[in-house]
Amino acid sequence: MDKENSQNTVLKVTSILVVILLIAVLAWLTFTEEDPCANPQADISGAVLAQPDGDQDALVNRAIILKGKCKKE
């Protein structure tokens, strides 16, 4: 019985560590901030390639607005 108990404990600890690691990885992936001015043409290109027509117009407008906020070089 003692061996089974220690295996359950190891499994529980491993499960908790995996869940914490998964949460940390997801947080890291979602909280990275990208510079919208780094490649404004990519936003416009992505907007033009959008599938639904209604989304396409809204995304193009958003990309143009963001491009206008960037500093002129």
XYZ file of N, CA and C in Angstrom:
219
model
N 0.809 -1.188 0.000
C 0.000 0.000 0.000
C 0.855 1.256 0.000
N 2.012 1.212 0.631
C 2.844 2.392 0.752
C 3.384 2.820 -0.620
N 3.719 1.854 -1.471
C 4.226 2.162 -2.803
C 3.141 2.825 -3.647
N 1.927 2.343 -3.521
C 0.805 2.917 -4.265
C 0.534 4.352 -3.813
N 0.662 4.603 -2.540
C 0.453 5.935 -1.985
C 1.502 6.922 -2.506
N 2.762 6.474 -2.580
C 3.819 7.353 -3.066
C 3.665 7.617 -4.562
N 3.160 6.634 -5.316
C 2.918 6.840 -6.751
C 1.790 7.854 -6.962
N 0.765 7.792 -6.133
C -0.327 8.764 -6.229
C 0.170 10.170 -5.918
N 1.036 10.286 -4.939
C 1.576 11.591 -4.577
C 2.421 12.161 -5.713
N 3.253 11.326 -6.309
C 4.088 11.767 -7.431
C 3.200 12.192 -8.604
N 2.157 11.438 -8.868
C 1.242 11.770 -9.958
C 0.534 13.107 -9.697
N 0.107 13.328 -8.472
C -0.556 14.585 -8.131
C 0.391 15.772 -8.278
N 1.605 15.636 -7.785
C 2.586 16.718 -7.872
C 2.930 17.001 -9.333
N 3.113 15.962 -10.109
C 3.413 16.125 -11.534
C 2.264 16.811 -12.254
N 1.056 16.425 -11.936
C -0.116 17.040 -12.566
C -0.204 18.520 -12.241
N 0.042 18.871 -10.999
C 0.005 20.274 -10.587
C 1.088 21.071 -11.308
N 2.285 20.509 -11.414
C 3.370 21.194 -12.100
C 3.076 21.385 -13.589
N 2.470 20.391 -14.215
C 2.123 20.500 -15.632
C 1.065 21.582 -15.834
N 0.088 21.643 -14.962
C -0.953 22.674 -15.071
C -0.349 24.064 -14.884
N 0.537 24.227 -13.917
C 1.187 25.519 -13.691
C 2.038 25.903 -14.896
N 2.764 24.941 -15.447
C 3.583 25.207 -16.626
C 2.707 25.601 -17.814
N 1.605 24.923 -18.002
C 0.691 25.230 -19.099
C 0.118 26.641 -18.957
N -0.273 27.012 -17.754
C -0.799 28.354 -17.509
C 0.278 29.403 -17.769
N 1.502 29.132 -17.356
C 2.597 30.077 -17.565
C 2.890 30.256 -19.055
N 2.886 29.166 -19.803
C 3.149 29.248 -21.246
C 2.034 30.020 -21.950
N 0.795 29.739 -21.607
C -0.320 30.459 -22.222
C -0.297 31.944 -21.867
N 0.060 32.261 -20.643
C 0.155 33.664 -20.240
C 1.267 34.362 -21.013
N 2.386 33.700 -21.181
C 3.506 34.278 -21.910
C 3.131 34.513 -23.371
N 2.417 33.576 -23.976
C 2.023 33.714 -25.374
C 1.001 34.828 -25.588
N 0.127 35.039 -24.631
C -0.927 36.027 -24.822
C -0.538 37.423 -24.366
N 0.477 37.567 -23.536
C 0.831 38.875 -23.015
C 1.995 39.529 -23.739
N 2.491 38.918 -24.808
C 3.558 39.564 -25.560
C 2.961 40.698 -26.374
N 3.535 41.877 -26.237
C 3.043 43.033 -26.966
C 3.888 43.235 -28.210
N 3.202 43.357 -29.332
C 3.894 43.609 -30.579
C 3.740 45.077 -30.934
N 4.740 45.614 -31.571
C 4.694 47.005 -31.992
C 3.840 47.106 -33.256
N 2.703 47.791 -33.193
C 1.854 47.891 -34.383
C 2.502 48.693 -35.511
N 3.503 49.486 -35.167
C 4.171 50.296 -36.193
C 5.338 49.558 -36.847
N 5.672 48.383 -36.357
C 6.814 47.655 -36.899
C 6.581 47.228 -38.340
N 5.382 46.776 -38.656
C 5.082 46.323 -40.014
C 3.622 46.646 -40.341
N 3.305 47.906 -40.595
C 1.906 48.274 -40.835
C 1.346 47.672 -42.116
N 2.197 47.397 -43.082
C 1.720 46.822 -44.337
C 1.149 45.426 -44.117
N 1.661 44.687 -43.126
C 1.149 43.348 -42.835
C -0.290 43.418 -42.342
N -0.623 44.447 -41.546
C -1.996 44.608 -41.070
C -2.945 44.872 -42.226
N -2.523 45.729 -43.145
C -3.379 46.061 -44.287
C -3.520 44.846 -45.198
N -2.420 44.124 -45.422
C -2.484 42.924 -46.275
C -3.388 41.866 -45.658
N -3.272 41.685 -44.348
C -4.131 40.714 -43.671
C -5.586 41.110 -43.737
N -5.847 42.400 -43.664
C -7.225 42.881 -43.729
C -7.816 42.658 -45.111
N -7.020 42.878 -46.130
C -7.512 42.694 -47.497
C -7.797 41.220 -47.769
N -7.034 40.340 -47.150
C -7.221 38.902 -47.370
C -8.293 38.291 -46.470
N -8.923 39.105 -45.641
C -9.965 38.592 -44.737
C -11.118 38.014 -45.558
N -11.710 36.930 -45.076
C -12.742 36.229 -45.820
C -14.064 36.996 -45.924
N -14.772 37.243 -44.819
C -16.070 37.915 -44.938
C -15.900 39.381 -45.332
N -16.790 39.859 -46.192
C -16.685 41.230 -46.692
C -16.830 42.265 -45.579
N -17.755 42.070 -44.648
C -17.945 43.022 -43.561
C -16.710 43.145 -42.694
N -16.065 42.031 -42.426
C -14.839 42.048 -41.629
C -13.709 42.725 -42.383
N -13.690 42.532 -43.682
C -12.614 43.083 -44.497
C -12.587 44.610 -44.404
N -13.727 45.244 -44.549
C -13.781 46.710 -44.487
C -13.378 47.222 -43.112
N -13.870 46.575 -42.075
C -13.544 47.007 -40.710
C -12.057 46.843 -40.426
N -11.473 45.738 -40.875
C -10.050 45.499 -40.629
C -9.174 46.465 -41.417
N -9.564 46.786 -42.638
C -8.803 47.761 -43.431
C -8.848 49.124 -42.750
N -10.026 49.525 -42.295
C -10.149 50.813 -41.603
C -9.286 50.852 -40.348
N -9.297 49.759 -39.578
C -8.489 49.697 -38.359
C -7.004 49.784 -38.698
N -6.575 49.071 -39.738
C -5.168 49.086 -40.126
C -4.739 50.475 -40.588
N -5.608 51.161 -41.304
C -5.276 52.517 -41.763
C -5.180 53.465 -40.578
N -6.087 53.335 -39.617
C -6.047 54.183 -38.421
C -4.751 53.943 -37.635
N -4.397 52.663 -37.456
C -3.167 52.357 -36.718
C -1.937 52.858 -37.459
N -1.966 52.753 -38.781
C -0.823 53.232 -39.569
C -0.689 54.746 -39.431
N -1.823 55.452 -39.361
C -1.798 56.906 -39.216
C -1.245 57.356 -37.885
N -1.374 56.519 -36.852
C -0.871 56.875 -35.521
C 0.639 56.685 -35.407
N 1.243 55.945 -36.311
C 2.686 55.696 -36.265
C 3.450 56.961 -36.647
N 4.639 57.098 -36.100
C 5.471 58.253 -36.424
C 5.951 58.155 -37.855
N 5.992 59.274 -38.519
C 6.516 59.330 -39.882
C 8.034 59.318 -39.817
N 8.617 58.513 -40.679
C 10.091 58.444 -40.693
C 10.657 59.382 -41.725
